[in-house]
């Protein structure tokens, strides 16, 4: 009986230690979520506005021959995959990776933003994988410059991105979107202000030359922040659930320990009573 009680006490100490760790990680994830959520709230109006301006040009001008809008014969895609560099984030990594694998075609050039998907894409370009921790806009600018050069040199025909939409603190949805060539259904046509015609100087075609790189930088950076927000929210939920589960296990172990202790005391009393009766 004493051995059983000691075993239960060891398990209780182990579970309590685990509970403290998961609770600490929950607090860290909550803090990171609060910080990156502020960044998302600040960034979202900007990348939404750039999308609206692109939508307005598409709705008012005939720019279908522009190379950033016109499809290429080259079907090879540059696939940007926003994943995690850390674990313990629930289904976030699995869902993002599944979406990326569904979008991938043999020969595509993969850019990993986050390192956990490296085993699934061993030949991926990984020089930008730290973006999920740094959230450096200048690095995104360098990435866009590299992608546009490959697009203009016809090394690739599509720029595609896998990211995770942050719906709310409990819901995160992975998406795959073609960023280039720009497609009408992927910009905010429904939000574009159609109240009056806008004049573009010198003309809409040349405005797109400068606007599309801005649109790509803003959109990629915005989706990156949105994915990191989803990751931290998912990790917070996972650690909260782990902490709650550890608490439940601890309660069960305490009950088992108390029952074992009560049985041990009862047995001792019974032995004392039996001994006194013999005398």
PDB file of C-alpha atoms in Angstrom, residues 28-181:
ATOM      1  CA  UNK A  28       3.255  33.604 -22.995  1.00  0.00           C
ATOM      2  CA  UNK A  29       0.965  32.749 -25.932  1.00  0.00           C
ATOM      3  CA  UNK A  30      -1.692  35.115 -24.569  1.00  0.00           C
ATOM      4  CA  UNK A  31       0.848  37.932 -24.344  1.00  0.00           C
ATOM      5  CA  UNK A  32       2.135  37.291 -27.879  1.00  0.00           C
ATOM      6  CA  UNK A  33      -1.426  37.045 -29.194  1.00  0.00           C
ATOM      7  CA  UNK A  34      -2.314  40.417 -27.691  1.00  0.00           C
ATOM      8  CA  UNK A  35       0.760  42.020 -29.271  1.00  0.00           C
ATOM      9  CA  UNK A  36       0.358  40.538 -32.756  1.00  0.00           C
ATOM     10  CA  UNK A  37      -3.397  41.194 -32.687  1.00  0.00           C
ATOM     11  CA  UNK A  38      -2.623  44.897 -32.287  1.00  0.00           C
ATOM     12  CA  UNK A  39      -0.293  44.673 -35.289  1.00  0.00           C
ATOM     13  CA  UNK A  40      -3.032  42.970 -37.298  1.00  0.00           C
ATOM     14  CA  UNK A  41      -5.585  45.641 -36.377  1.00  0.00           C
ATOM     15  CA  UNK A  42      -3.124  48.346 -37.437  1.00  0.00           C
ATOM     16  CA  UNK A  43      -2.082  46.622 -40.673  1.00  0.00           C
ATOM     17  CA  UNK A  44      -5.444  45.377 -41.936  1.00  0.00           C
ATOM     18  CA  UNK A  45      -6.805  48.781 -43.071  1.00  0.00           C
ATOM     19  CA  UNK A  46      -3.643  49.335 -45.137  1.00  0.00           C
ATOM     20  CA  UNK A  47      -3.649  46.070 -47.071  1.00  0.00           C
ATOM     21  CA  UNK A  48      -7.426  46.267 -47.443  1.00  0.00           C
ATOM     22  CA  UNK A  49      -7.084  49.756 -48.928  1.00  0.00           C
ATOM     23  CA  UNK A  50      -4.424  48.688 -51.432  1.00  0.00           C
ATOM     24  CA  UNK A  51      -6.744  45.882 -52.515  1.00  0.00           C
ATOM     25  CA  UNK A  52      -9.580  48.385 -52.940  1.00  0.00           C
ATOM     26  CA  UNK A  53      -7.447  50.666 -55.112  1.00  0.00           C
ATOM     27  CA  UNK A  54      -6.441  47.742 -57.345  1.00  0.00           C
ATOM     28  CA  UNK A  55     -10.104  46.750 -57.536  1.00  0.00           C
ATOM     29  CA  UNK A  56     -11.069  50.278 -58.526  1.00  0.00           C
ATOM     30  CA  UNK A  57      -8.559  50.317 -61.376  1.00  0.00           C
ATOM     31  CA  UNK A  58      -9.772  46.934 -62.623  1.00  0.00           C
ATOM     32  CA  UNK A  59     -13.391  48.068 -62.535  1.00  0.00           C
ATOM     33  CA  UNK A  60     -12.847  51.413 -64.302  1.00  0.00           C
ATOM     34  CA  UNK A  61     -10.002  50.811 -66.753  1.00  0.00           C
ATOM     35  CA  UNK A  62      -9.110  48.387 -69.521  1.00  0.00           C
ATOM     36  CA  UNK A  63      -5.752  47.154 -68.254  1.00  0.00           C
ATOM     37  CA  UNK A  64      -6.225  43.467 -69.036  1.00  0.00           C
ATOM     38  CA  UNK A  65      -3.061  43.450 -71.166  1.00  0.00           C
ATOM     39  CA  UNK A  66      -0.874  44.475 -68.238  1.00  0.00           C
ATOM     40  CA  UNK A  67       1.694  41.723 -67.456  1.00  0.00           C
ATOM     41  CA  UNK A  68       0.681  41.716 -63.782  1.00  0.00           C
ATOM     42  CA  UNK A  69      -2.878  40.858 -64.841  1.00  0.00           C
ATOM     43  CA  UNK A  70      -2.325  38.774 -67.936  1.00  0.00           C
ATOM     44  CA  UNK A  71      -1.791  35.059 -67.470  1.00  0.00           C
ATOM     45  CA  UNK A  72       1.498  33.467 -68.483  1.00  0.00           C
ATOM     46  CA  UNK A  73       2.118  30.300 -70.437  1.00  0.00           C
ATOM     47  CA  UNK A  74       4.477  29.205 -67.669  1.00  0.00           C
ATOM     48  CA  UNK A  75       2.374  27.356 -65.072  1.00  0.00           C
ATOM     49  CA  UNK A  76       5.226  27.059 -62.579  1.00  0.00           C
ATOM     50  CA  UNK A  77       4.254  28.756 -59.326  1.00  0.00           C
ATOM     51  CA  UNK A  78       6.154  30.378 -56.518  1.00  0.00           C
ATOM     52  CA  UNK A  79       4.314  28.952 -53.512  1.00  0.00           C
ATOM     53  CA  UNK A  80       4.614  30.934 -50.286  1.00  0.00           C
ATOM     54  CA  UNK A  81       3.726  28.788 -47.268  1.00  0.00           C
ATOM     55  CA  UNK A  82       3.174  30.521 -43.934  1.00  0.00           C
ATOM     56  CA  UNK A  83       3.777  27.884 -41.269  1.00  0.00           C
ATOM     57  CA  UNK A  84       5.072  27.780 -37.716  1.00  0.00           C
ATOM     58  CA  UNK A  85       8.642  27.547 -36.462  1.00  0.00           C
ATOM     59  CA  UNK A  86       7.419  26.231 -33.091  1.00  0.00           C
ATOM     60  CA  UNK A  87       5.178  23.374 -32.031  1.00  0.00           C
ATOM     61  CA  UNK A  88       2.358  22.967 -29.513  1.00  0.00           C
ATOM     62  CA  UNK A  89      -0.089  24.998 -31.596  1.00  0.00           C
ATOM     63  CA  UNK A  90      -2.902  22.480 -32.013  1.00  0.00           C
ATOM     64  CA  UNK A  91      -4.052  21.816 -35.569  1.00  0.00           C
ATOM     65  CA  UNK A  92      -2.597  25.050 -36.958  1.00  0.00           C
ATOM     66  CA  UNK A  93       0.508  23.444 -38.486  1.00  0.00           C
ATOM     67  CA  UNK A  94      -1.312  20.339 -39.762  1.00  0.00           C
ATOM     68  CA  UNK A  95      -4.082  22.333 -41.450  1.00  0.00           C
ATOM     69  CA  UNK A  96      -1.697  24.837 -43.052  1.00  0.00           C
ATOM     70  CA  UNK A  97       0.557  22.048 -44.309  1.00  0.00           C
ATOM     71  CA  UNK A  98      -2.377  20.093 -45.769  1.00  0.00           C
ATOM     72  CA  UNK A  99      -3.520  23.198 -47.636  1.00  0.00           C
ATOM     73  CA  UNK A 100       0.024  23.744 -48.933  1.00  0.00           C
ATOM     74  CA  UNK A 101       0.405  20.147 -50.107  1.00  0.00           C
ATOM     75  CA  UNK A 102      -2.934  20.377 -51.929  1.00  0.00           C
ATOM     76  CA  UNK A 103      -1.750  23.555 -53.676  1.00  0.00           C
ATOM     77  CA  UNK A 104       1.704  22.244 -54.573  1.00  0.00           C
ATOM     78  CA  UNK A 105       2.524  20.956 -58.045  1.00  0.00           C
ATOM     79  CA  UNK A 106       5.753  19.281 -59.043  1.00  0.00           C
ATOM     80  CA  UNK A 107       8.291  21.864 -60.127  1.00  0.00           C
ATOM     81  CA  UNK A 108       6.821  24.697 -58.052  1.00  0.00           C
ATOM     82  CA  UNK A 109       9.267  26.942 -56.231  1.00  0.00           C
ATOM     83  CA  UNK A 110       8.374  26.796 -52.525  1.00  0.00           C
ATOM     84  CA  UNK A 111       9.167  29.552 -50.049  1.00  0.00           C
ATOM     85  CA  UNK A 112       8.756  28.520 -46.425  1.00  0.00           C
ATOM     86  CA  UNK A 113       7.820  31.284 -43.999  1.00  0.00           C
ATOM     87  CA  UNK A 114       8.338  29.129 -40.911  1.00  0.00           C
ATOM     88  CA  UNK A 115      10.513  26.039 -40.562  1.00  0.00           C
ATOM     89  CA  UNK A 116       8.165  23.232 -39.520  1.00  0.00           C
ATOM     90  CA  UNK A 117       7.187  22.318 -43.063  1.00  0.00           C
ATOM     91  CA  UNK A 118      10.793  21.753 -44.135  1.00  0.00           C
ATOM     92  CA  UNK A 119      10.480  17.962 -44.076  1.00  0.00           C
ATOM     93  CA  UNK A 120       7.508  18.092 -46.461  1.00  0.00           C
ATOM     94  CA  UNK A 121       9.293  20.442 -48.877  1.00  0.00           C
ATOM     95  CA  UNK A 122      12.988  19.468 -48.664  1.00  0.00           C
ATOM     96  CA  UNK A 123      13.930  21.572 -51.688  1.00  0.00           C
ATOM     97  CA  UNK A 124      12.186  24.726 -50.477  1.00  0.00           C
ATOM     98  CA  UNK A 125      13.772  28.170 -50.360  1.00  0.00           C
ATOM     99  CA  UNK A 126      14.231  28.748 -46.630  1.00  0.00           C
ATOM    100  CA  UNK A 127      16.007  32.084 -46.371  1.00  0.00           C
ATOM    101  CA  UNK A 128      12.762  33.733 -45.254  1.00  0.00           C
ATOM    102  CA  UNK A 129      11.645  31.133 -42.699  1.00  0.00           C
ATOM    103  CA  UNK A 130      12.403  33.467 -39.748  1.00  0.00           C
ATOM    104  CA  UNK A 131       9.769  35.937 -40.954  1.00  0.00           C
ATOM    105  CA  UNK A 132       7.147  34.335 -38.713  1.00  0.00           C
ATOM    106  CA  UNK A 133       9.139  35.441 -35.664  1.00  0.00           C
ATOM    107  CA  UNK A 134      10.660  38.707 -36.894  1.00  0.00           C
ATOM    108  CA  UNK A 135       7.635  40.033 -38.859  1.00  0.00           C
ATOM    109  CA  UNK A 136      10.125  42.275 -40.665  1.00  0.00           C
ATOM    110  CA  UNK A 137       8.468  44.331 -43.403  1.00  0.00           C
ATOM    111  CA  UNK A 138      11.829  44.977 -45.099  1.00  0.00           C
ATOM    112  CA  UNK A 139      12.343  41.227 -45.473  1.00  0.00           C
ATOM    113  CA  UNK A 140       8.912  40.984 -47.074  1.00  0.00           C
ATOM    114  CA  UNK A 141       9.947  43.779 -49.455  1.00  0.00           C
ATOM    115  CA  UNK A 142      13.063  41.809 -50.418  1.00  0.00           C
ATOM    116  CA  UNK A 143      10.940  38.706 -50.947  1.00  0.00           C
ATOM    117  CA  UNK A 144       8.495  40.571 -53.201  1.00  0.00           C
ATOM    118  CA  UNK A 145      11.371  42.055 -55.207  1.00  0.00           C
ATOM    119  CA  UNK A 146      12.790  38.560 -55.744  1.00  0.00           C
ATOM    120  CA  UNK A 147       9.400  37.132 -56.728  1.00  0.00           C
ATOM    121  CA  UNK A 148       8.643  39.934 -59.185  1.00  0.00           C
ATOM    122  CA  UNK A 149      12.022  39.512 -60.866  1.00  0.00           C
ATOM    123  CA  UNK A 150      11.324  35.801 -61.344  1.00  0.00           C
ATOM    124  CA  UNK A 151       7.850  36.640 -62.665  1.00  0.00           C
ATOM    125  CA  UNK A 152       9.156  39.265 -65.089  1.00  0.00           C
ATOM    126  CA  UNK A 153      11.918  36.899 -66.261  1.00  0.00           C
ATOM    127  CA  UNK A 154       9.173  34.276 -66.814  1.00  0.00           C
ATOM    128  CA  UNK A 155      10.850  31.802 -64.466  1.00  0.00           C
ATOM    129  CA  UNK A 156       7.452  31.539 -62.773  1.00  0.00           C
ATOM    130  CA  UNK A 157       3.949  32.248 -64.022  1.00  0.00           C
ATOM    131  CA  UNK A 158       2.047  32.428 -60.728  1.00  0.00           C
ATOM    132  CA  UNK A 159       2.693  33.796 -57.242  1.00  0.00           C
ATOM    133  CA  UNK A 160       0.578  31.765 -54.830  1.00  0.00           C
ATOM    134  CA  UNK A 161       0.286  32.002 -51.050  1.00  0.00           C
ATOM    135  CA  UNK A 162      -0.955  29.663 -48.325  1.00  0.00           C
ATOM    136  CA  UNK A 163      -1.919  31.467 -45.131  1.00  0.00           C
ATOM    137  CA  UNK A 164      -4.308  31.033 -42.211  1.00  0.00           C
ATOM    138  CA  UNK A 165      -7.170  33.491 -41.850  1.00  0.00           C
ATOM    139  CA  UNK A 166      -7.809  34.710 -38.313  1.00  0.00           C
ATOM    140  CA  UNK A 167     -11.598  34.696 -37.936  1.00  0.00           C
ATOM    141  CA  UNK A 168     -11.729  35.046 -34.155  1.00  0.00           C
ATOM    142  CA  UNK A 169      -9.882  33.750 -31.088  1.00  0.00           C
ATOM    143  CA  UNK A 170     -11.358  30.275 -31.630  1.00  0.00           C
ATOM    144  CA  UNK A 171     -11.548  29.947 -35.422  1.00  0.00           C
ATOM    145  CA  UNK A 172      -8.699  29.875 -37.969  1.00  0.00           C
ATOM    146  CA  UNK A 173      -9.145  28.890 -41.612  1.00  0.00           C
ATOM    147  CA  UNK A 174      -6.269  28.030 -44.007  1.00  0.00           C
ATOM    148  CA  UNK A 175      -6.516  29.477 -47.514  1.00  0.00           C
ATOM    149  CA  UNK A 176      -4.602  29.308 -50.772  1.00  0.00           C
ATOM    150  CA  UNK A 177      -4.761  32.424 -52.946  1.00  0.00           C
ATOM    151  CA  UNK A 178      -3.167  33.411 -56.258  1.00  0.00           C
ATOM    152  CA  UNK A 179      -1.619  36.856 -55.792  1.00  0.00           C
ATOM    153  CA  UNK A 180      -0.216  37.237 -59.290  1.00  0.00           C
ATOM    154  CA  UNK A 181      -1.529  37.480 -61.963  1.00  0.00           C
TER     155      UNK A 181
END
